[in-house]
Short mmCIF file of C-alpha atoms in Angstrom, two decimals:
data_model
loop_
_atom_site.label_atom_id
_atom_site.label_comp_id
_atom_site.label_asym_id
_atom_site.label_seq_id
_atom_site.Cartn_x
_atom_site.Cartn_y
_atom_site.Cartn_z
CA ALA A 1 70.93 -214.15 -11.75
CA LEU A 2 70.97 -210.39 -11.39
CA PRO A 3 72.43 -208.46 -14.11
CA ILE A 4 76.00 -207.02 -13.53
CA CYS A 5 74.56 -203.61 -13.86
CA PHE A 6 72.90 -203.93 -10.41
CA PRO A 7 74.81 -202.17 -7.52
CA VAL A 8 77.19 -204.56 -5.85
CA THR A 9 75.35 -204.31 -2.42
CA ILE A 10 72.22 -205.53 -4.05
CA ARG A 11 74.08 -208.42 -5.72
CA VAL A 12 75.84 -209.45 -2.40
CA GLY A 13 72.44 -209.19 -0.60
CA ALA A 14 70.73 -211.23 -3.15
CA LEU A 15 73.42 -213.85 -3.10
CA LYS A 16 73.15 -214.20 0.72
CA ILE A 17 69.44 -214.46 0.60
CA SER A 18 69.49 -216.98 -2.19
CA LEU A 19 72.13 -219.19 -0.48
CA LYS A 20 70.97 -218.70 3.07
CA ASN A 21 69.90 -222.29 3.54
CA LYS A 22 72.05 -224.05 0.79
CA CYS A 23 75.57 -225.46 0.66
CA LEU A 24 78.06 -225.69 -2.13
CA TYR A 25 81.45 -226.93 -3.04
CA ALA A 26 84.46 -224.78 -2.88
CA ALA A 27 84.98 -225.07 -6.61
CA ASP A 28 81.49 -223.59 -7.15
CA ALA A 29 82.07 -220.90 -4.58
CA VAL A 30 85.10 -219.86 -6.56
CA LYS A 31 82.88 -219.37 -9.66
CA VAL A 32 80.51 -217.27 -7.55
CA MET A 33 83.24 -215.08 -6.50
CA ASP A 34 84.01 -214.26 -10.21
CA LEU A 35 80.87 -212.14 -10.14
CA PHE A 36 82.52 -209.55 -7.95
CA THR A 37 85.47 -207.51 -9.05
CA PHE A 38 86.93 -205.81 -5.98
CA ASP A 39 88.61 -207.68 -3.09
CA ALA A 40 86.45 -206.08 -0.49
CA ASN A 41 83.36 -207.51 -2.16
CA GLN A 42 84.99 -210.83 -2.86
CA LEU A 43 86.03 -211.08 0.85
CA GLU A 44 82.47 -210.42 2.05
CA VAL A 45 81.17 -213.16 -0.25
CA ALA A 46 83.93 -215.44 0.43
CA LYS A 47 83.40 -215.30 4.17
CA PHE A 48 79.73 -215.91 3.74
CA LEU A 49 80.35 -218.87 1.25
CA SER A 50 82.94 -220.46 3.40
CA ASP A 51 80.24 -220.88 6.07
CA HIS A 52 78.25 -222.86 3.61
CA LEU A 53 80.73 -225.09 2.02
CA LEU A 54 80.15 -228.94 1.86
CA ASP A 55 84.00 -229.40 1.57
CA TYR A 56 85.19 -226.91 4.25
CA ASP A 57 88.62 -228.60 3.88
CA ASN A 58 88.92 -226.77 0.61
CA ALA A 59 87.96 -223.37 1.93
CA SER A 60 91.37 -222.03 1.51
CA SER A 61 91.17 -222.35 -2.37
CA LEU A 62 88.87 -219.28 -2.28
CA ALA A 63 91.83 -217.22 -1.15
CA ALA A 64 93.43 -217.57 -4.66
CA LYS A 65 90.78 -215.18 -6.07
CA PHE A 66 92.07 -212.20 -4.08
CA SER A 67 94.36 -209.60 -5.62
CA PHE A 68 96.03 -208.45 -2.42
CA ASP A 69 98.04 -210.44 0.15
CA SER A 70 96.34 -208.61 2.92
CA THR A 71 92.88 -209.73 1.81
CA LYS A 72 94.16 -213.26 1.47
CA MET A 73 95.60 -213.19 4.96
CA GLU A 74 92.37 -211.80 6.43
CA TYR A 75 90.31 -214.52 4.68
CA MET A 76 92.68 -217.34 5.80
CA GLU A 77 92.42 -216.06 9.36
CA TYR A 78 88.65 -216.11 9.05
CA VAL A 79 88.73 -219.81 8.00
CA GLY A 80 91.24 -220.66 10.64
CA ARG A 81 94.15 -221.36 8.23
CA ASP A 82 96.57 -218.58 9.15
#
């Protein structure tokens, strides 16, 4: 794992490269989102991760990680749960 001191764009990019051909469960995706502080970064990561979920029915559980309702709504629209 990359240290937290790396710029967030590098961490997001590294995450996308490392999970490009992998899938994970929503519970694990929520833990990955903890690596990012700001809603904008978490949203980018959540959208990417939602496309790699083994249990897509639980994609909406990632929305609980967002601080702002507007971000939650944008994510829910992305996963088709608006």
